[in-house]
Short mmCIF file of C-alpha atoms and ligand atoms in Angstrom, two decimals:
data_model
loop_
_atom_site.label_atom_id
_atom_site.label_comp_id
_atom_site.label_asym_id
_atom_site.label_seq_id
_atom_site.Cartn_x
_atom_site.Cartn_y
_atom_site.Cartn_z
CA MET P 1 68.92 106.45 103.09
CA VAL P 2 68.89 108.39 99.82
CA GLU P 3 66.88 106.67 97.11
CA ILE P 4 69.53 106.91 94.40
CA ALA P 5 67.91 104.36 92.07
CA ALA P 6 64.41 105.79 92.49
CA ILE P 7 65.53 109.34 91.67
CA ALA P 8 67.57 108.07 88.71
CA GLU P 9 64.51 106.26 87.38
CA ARG P 10 62.33 109.35 87.81
CA LEU P 11 64.77 111.57 85.89
CA ASP P 12 65.31 108.94 83.20
CA THR P 13 61.54 108.60 82.71
CA ALA P 14 61.16 112.38 82.53
CA MET P 15 63.78 112.39 79.77
CA LEU P 16 62.23 109.48 77.85
CA THR P 17 58.72 110.92 78.00
CA ALA P 18 59.80 114.58 77.58
CA THR P 19 57.74 115.46 80.64
CA ALA P 20 58.95 117.85 83.34
CA THR P 21 59.38 116.47 86.85
CA PRO P 22 59.33 118.47 90.13
CA GLN P 23 62.59 119.61 91.71
CA LEU P 24 63.95 117.06 94.19
CA ALA P 25 62.13 117.27 97.52
CA GLU P 26 65.21 116.61 99.68
CA PRO P 27 68.52 118.32 98.91
CA LEU P 28 71.12 115.73 97.89
CA ALA P 29 74.76 115.70 98.95
CA ILE P 30 76.95 116.40 95.91
CA GLU P 31 78.33 112.82 95.96
CA ASP P 32 74.79 111.45 95.95
CA ALA P 33 73.85 113.77 93.08
CA TYR P 34 76.70 112.32 90.99
CA ALA P 35 75.65 108.83 92.09
CA VAL P 36 72.13 109.53 90.75
CA GLN P 37 73.67 110.78 87.50
CA ALA P 38 75.75 107.61 87.18
CA ALA P 39 72.70 105.44 87.94
CA SER P 40 70.54 107.19 85.35
CA MET P 41 73.35 106.85 82.80
CA ALA P 42 73.65 103.14 83.63
CA ARG P 43 70.01 102.81 82.57
CA ARG P 44 70.84 104.46 79.24
CA TYR P 45 73.91 102.27 78.68
CA ALA P 46 71.73 99.22 79.47
CA ARG P 47 69.44 100.34 76.62
CA GLY P 48 72.41 100.30 74.26
CA GLU P 49 73.71 103.87 74.34
CA ARG P 50 77.45 104.28 74.35
CA ARG P 51 79.67 106.71 76.12
CA ALA P 52 80.78 109.59 73.86
CA GLY P 53 82.57 111.91 76.28
CA ILE P 54 81.71 114.52 78.85
CA LYS P 55 80.30 118.03 79.05
CA MET P 56 81.45 120.70 81.43
CA GLY P 57 78.96 123.13 82.94
CA PHE P 58 79.12 126.54 84.57
CA THR P 59 82.61 127.26 83.27
CA SER P 60 81.57 130.79 82.28
CA ARG P 61 80.19 133.66 84.31
CA ALA P 62 77.42 134.17 81.75
CA LYS P 63 76.07 130.68 82.42
CA MET P 64 76.46 130.96 86.19
CA VAL P 65 74.58 134.25 86.21
CA GLN P 66 71.79 132.95 83.96
CA MET P 67 71.15 129.91 86.18
CA GLY P 68 72.07 131.49 89.54
CA LEU P 69 74.70 128.85 90.40
CA ASP P 70 78.43 129.26 90.73
CA GLU P 71 80.18 125.90 90.83
CA MET P 72 81.61 123.95 87.93
CA ILE P 73 79.72 120.72 87.18
CA TRP P 74 79.97 117.97 84.59
CA GLY P 75 77.81 115.40 82.85
CA ARG P 76 78.08 112.41 80.54
CA LEU P 77 77.53 112.44 76.76
CA THR P 78 76.37 109.41 74.76
CA ASP P 79 76.23 108.57 71.07
CA ALA P 80 72.43 108.93 71.16
CA MET P 81 72.81 112.61 72.06
CA LEU P 82 75.02 113.36 69.06
CA VAL P 83 73.36 115.25 66.21
CA GLU P 84 75.27 115.50 62.94
CA ASP P 85 76.44 118.93 61.81
CA GLY P 86 73.66 120.37 59.64
CA GLY P 87 71.18 117.85 61.05
CA THR P 88 67.73 118.24 62.53
CA ILE P 89 66.34 117.71 66.02
CA ASP P 90 62.80 116.81 66.91
CA PHE P 91 61.27 119.43 69.22
CA ALA P 92 58.82 116.91 70.70
CA ARG P 93 61.71 114.84 72.11
CA PHE P 94 62.53 117.62 74.59
CA VAL P 95 60.83 119.22 77.58
CA HIS P 96 61.93 122.86 77.03
CA PRO P 97 65.22 122.86 75.10
CA ARG P 98 67.75 125.67 74.98
CA VAL P 99 70.92 126.02 72.95
CA GLU P 100 74.30 127.43 73.87
CA PRO P 101 77.56 128.10 72.02
CA GLU P 102 80.46 125.90 73.02
CA ILE P 103 83.93 124.73 72.05
CA ALA P 104 84.50 120.97 71.73
CA PHE P 105 87.72 119.00 72.00
CA VAL P 106 87.90 115.64 70.23
CA LEU P 107 90.60 113.46 71.76
CA ARG P 108 93.03 111.25 69.89
CA ALA P 109 94.71 109.89 73.03
CA ASP P 110 93.68 109.00 76.58
CA LEU P 111 94.12 111.64 79.28
CA PRO P 112 95.11 110.89 82.87
CA ALA P 113 93.68 112.83 85.82
CA THR P 114 96.54 115.28 86.02
CA VAL P 115 97.57 117.05 82.85
CA THR P 116 99.04 120.41 82.01
CA PRO P 117 97.27 122.54 79.41
CA ALA P 118 100.04 121.69 76.93
CA SER P 119 99.87 117.93 77.52
CA ALA P 120 96.07 118.04 77.32
CA LEU P 121 96.26 119.82 73.97
CA ALA P 122 98.77 117.24 72.74
CA ALA P 123 96.01 114.64 73.14
CA VAL P 124 93.50 116.64 71.07
CA ALA P 125 92.78 115.59 67.48
CA ALA P 126 90.55 118.57 66.74
CA VAL P 127 89.10 121.63 68.36
CA ALA P 128 85.67 122.43 66.98
CA PRO P 129 82.74 124.80 67.27
CA ALA P 130 79.89 123.03 69.06
CA LEU P 131 76.27 123.64 69.97
CA GLU P 132 74.88 122.10 73.11
CA ILE P 133 71.14 121.55 73.39
CA ILE P 134 70.40 121.55 77.10
CA ASP P 135 67.05 120.40 78.43
CA SER P 136 66.40 120.35 82.14
CA ARG P 137 64.05 117.58 83.13
CA TYR P 138 62.88 119.82 86.01
CA ARG P 139 59.76 121.92 85.92
CA ASP P 140 60.33 125.48 84.66
CA PHE P 141 64.05 124.74 83.99
CA LYS P 142 64.72 125.53 87.70
CA PHE P 143 67.09 123.56 89.91
CA SER P 144 69.67 123.61 92.68
CA LEU P 145 73.28 122.63 91.96
CA THR P 146 72.73 119.07 93.17
CA ASP P 147 69.39 118.78 91.32
CA VAL P 148 71.05 119.63 88.01
CA VAL P 149 74.01 117.31 88.64
CA ALA P 150 71.56 114.44 89.28
CA ASP P 151 69.88 115.35 85.97
CA ASN P 152 73.15 114.76 84.07
CA SER P 153 73.80 118.49 84.10
CA SER P 154 70.93 119.07 81.64
CA SER P 155 72.78 117.13 78.88
CA SER P 156 70.41 116.48 76.08
CA ALA P 157 71.96 116.71 72.62
CA PHE P 158 75.05 118.19 71.01
CA VAL P 159 76.37 119.07 67.57
CA VAL P 160 80.07 119.23 66.80
CA GLY P 161 81.48 121.01 63.75
CA ARG P 162 84.38 119.74 61.71
CA GLY P 163 86.94 121.84 63.56
CA VAL P 164 90.67 122.16 63.05
CA PRO P 165 93.81 120.59 64.49
CA VAL P 166 95.10 122.35 67.58
CA GLY P 167 97.95 124.79 67.23
CA LEU P 168 96.21 128.12 67.45
CA ASP P 169 95.69 130.17 70.59
CA LEU P 170 92.19 129.35 71.84
CA SER P 171 92.06 131.97 74.57
CA ASN P 172 90.10 134.70 72.77
CA LEU P 173 88.15 133.51 69.75
CA GLY P 174 85.02 135.42 68.78
CA MET P 175 81.81 133.37 68.95
CA LEU P 176 78.57 134.33 67.19
CA LEU P 177 75.33 132.43 67.78
CA GLU P 178 72.65 133.09 65.17
CA ILE P 179 69.06 131.89 65.13
CA ASP P 180 67.33 132.23 61.77
CA GLY P 181 70.16 134.47 60.62
CA ILE P 182 69.81 136.93 63.48
CA ALA P 183 72.66 137.38 65.99
CA ARG P 184 71.39 136.24 69.39
CA GLN P 185 74.58 135.85 71.45
CA ILE P 186 78.01 137.28 70.82
CA GLY P 187 80.88 136.16 72.98
CA SER P 188 84.43 134.96 73.23
CA SER P 189 86.09 131.68 74.12
CA ALA P 190 87.79 133.73 76.86
CA ALA P 191 84.51 133.48 78.77
CA ILE P 192 85.24 129.76 79.31
CA LEU P 193 87.59 129.84 82.32
CA GLY P 194 89.79 132.40 80.54
CA ASP P 195 90.75 129.70 77.99
CA PRO P 196 88.72 126.59 77.11
CA VAL P 197 91.81 124.43 77.53
CA ARG P 198 91.41 124.97 81.29
CA SER P 199 88.03 123.30 81.01
CA LEU P 200 89.66 120.32 79.27
CA VAL P 201 92.21 120.04 82.09
CA ALA P 202 89.37 120.10 84.65
CA ALA P 203 87.41 117.52 82.60
CA ALA P 204 90.37 115.14 82.69
CA ARG P 205 90.56 115.46 86.48
CA LEU P 206 86.82 115.07 87.08
CA ALA P 207 86.32 112.16 84.69
CA ALA P 208 89.29 110.26 86.12
CA GLY P 209 88.08 111.05 89.64
CA ALA P 210 84.80 109.31 88.79
CA GLY P 211 86.71 106.23 87.57
CA GLU P 212 85.93 106.99 83.91
CA PRO P 213 89.08 108.70 82.60
CA LEU P 214 88.93 110.50 79.26
CA ARG P 215 89.79 108.24 76.37
CA ALA P 216 90.82 108.56 72.74
CA GLY P 217 87.71 109.36 70.69
CA ASP P 218 85.93 111.16 73.53
CA VAL P 219 84.36 114.56 72.97
CA VAL P 220 84.70 117.17 75.70
CA LEU P 221 82.32 120.13 75.63
CA ALA P 222 84.07 122.97 77.42
CA GLY P 223 80.89 124.77 78.54
CA GLY P 224 78.64 127.53 77.23
CA ALA P 225 80.44 130.79 76.50
CA THR P 226 77.25 132.86 76.74
CA ALA P 227 73.79 132.52 78.22
CA ALA P 228 71.61 129.87 76.54
CA GLU P 229 68.76 130.71 74.14
CA HIS P 230 65.30 129.12 74.08
CA LEU P 231 64.61 126.89 71.09
CA ALA P 232 61.38 126.75 69.10
CA PRO P 233 60.16 124.51 66.27
CA GLY P 234 61.27 125.56 62.80
CA GLN P 235 64.39 127.41 63.90
CA HIS P 236 67.78 127.21 62.26
CA VAL P 237 70.71 127.65 64.63
CA ARG P 238 74.27 128.40 63.61
CA LEU P 239 77.45 129.10 65.56
CA ARG P 240 80.53 130.61 64.03
CA VAL P 241 83.79 130.57 65.95
CA GLN P 242 86.66 132.71 64.76
CA SER P 243 89.41 130.65 63.08
CA ILE P 244 87.87 127.26 63.81
CA GLY P 245 84.68 127.26 61.73
CA ALA P 246 80.94 126.86 62.02
CA VAL P 247 78.33 124.33 63.11
CA GLU P 248 74.57 124.29 62.61
CA PHE P 249 71.31 122.41 63.05
CA SER P 250 67.58 122.91 62.59
CA VAL P 251 64.58 122.22 64.79
CA ARG P 252 61.94 120.21 62.95
CA ARG P 253 58.39 121.51 62.88
CA PRO P 254 55.96 119.08 64.50
C1 OOG B 301 73.17 123.30 83.31
C2 OOG B 301 74.24 122.92 82.32
C3 OOG B 301 75.29 124.00 82.17
C4 OOG B 301 77.07 124.89 80.56
O1 OOG B 301 77.56 124.83 79.43
O2 OOG B 301 77.40 125.74 81.39
C5 OOG B 301 76.03 123.89 80.89
C6 OOG B 301 72.12 124.19 82.70
O3 OOG B 301 72.38 125.36 82.45
O4 OOG B 301 71.00 123.70 82.52
O5 OOG B 301 75.79 123.03 80.06
MG1 MG B 302 76.66 123.49 78.10
#
């Protein structure tokens, strides 16, 4: 018997107290890992958080190489994780946060499980530059694939820029991540499955498969285009994405 509820509680407590927890002692089956994720999210919804969309993970080679894992994963986003563009995060709320450059889709219509890239894009209100703050609840930011899935795929906070309506080719947009004005990661949206719209198509399938299909108003984070960067108090982080704009936030000093 896998202790789904007990593991969910442990990971939820690690998140709430910003304290690292050891990697899971017994390897979980992938279904059980997603069951733990759902159970830990149920605790957050019970505290009043609301669903805001989903994040895709390991959709780029750069991310797979950095973390040593090679299968696409996903996690849930809530309103409590959303940081306004230009806003500030509190370093003390996190265990060991990192930031990565992403593309976000904001939906204006529901999406069924099976969509073509064109029909998925027809449901998009805006495509926007986004910054994901990931924060593994595991010690040393180390985990197996099922460990990280149980930990809501390291979802922690996210910032979405204003963005633009769809209509442009998203398959090769330059992406520049700056910390305190210094270029730290330079990449392309091509790194995300060859075109971030493929990540949106996969998100529709995975969310519907979990019984929580994508809905109008949801945000979908397509996945980091480059490796993630460590965050430190006092930093200012900015992402510019060719043709679609910029997004930024700061890390408050304690
Ligand atoms: C897991 C989450 C991966 C992405 O964009 O690939 C992810 C992690 O790296 O901690 O968010
Ligand atoms: Mg990410």
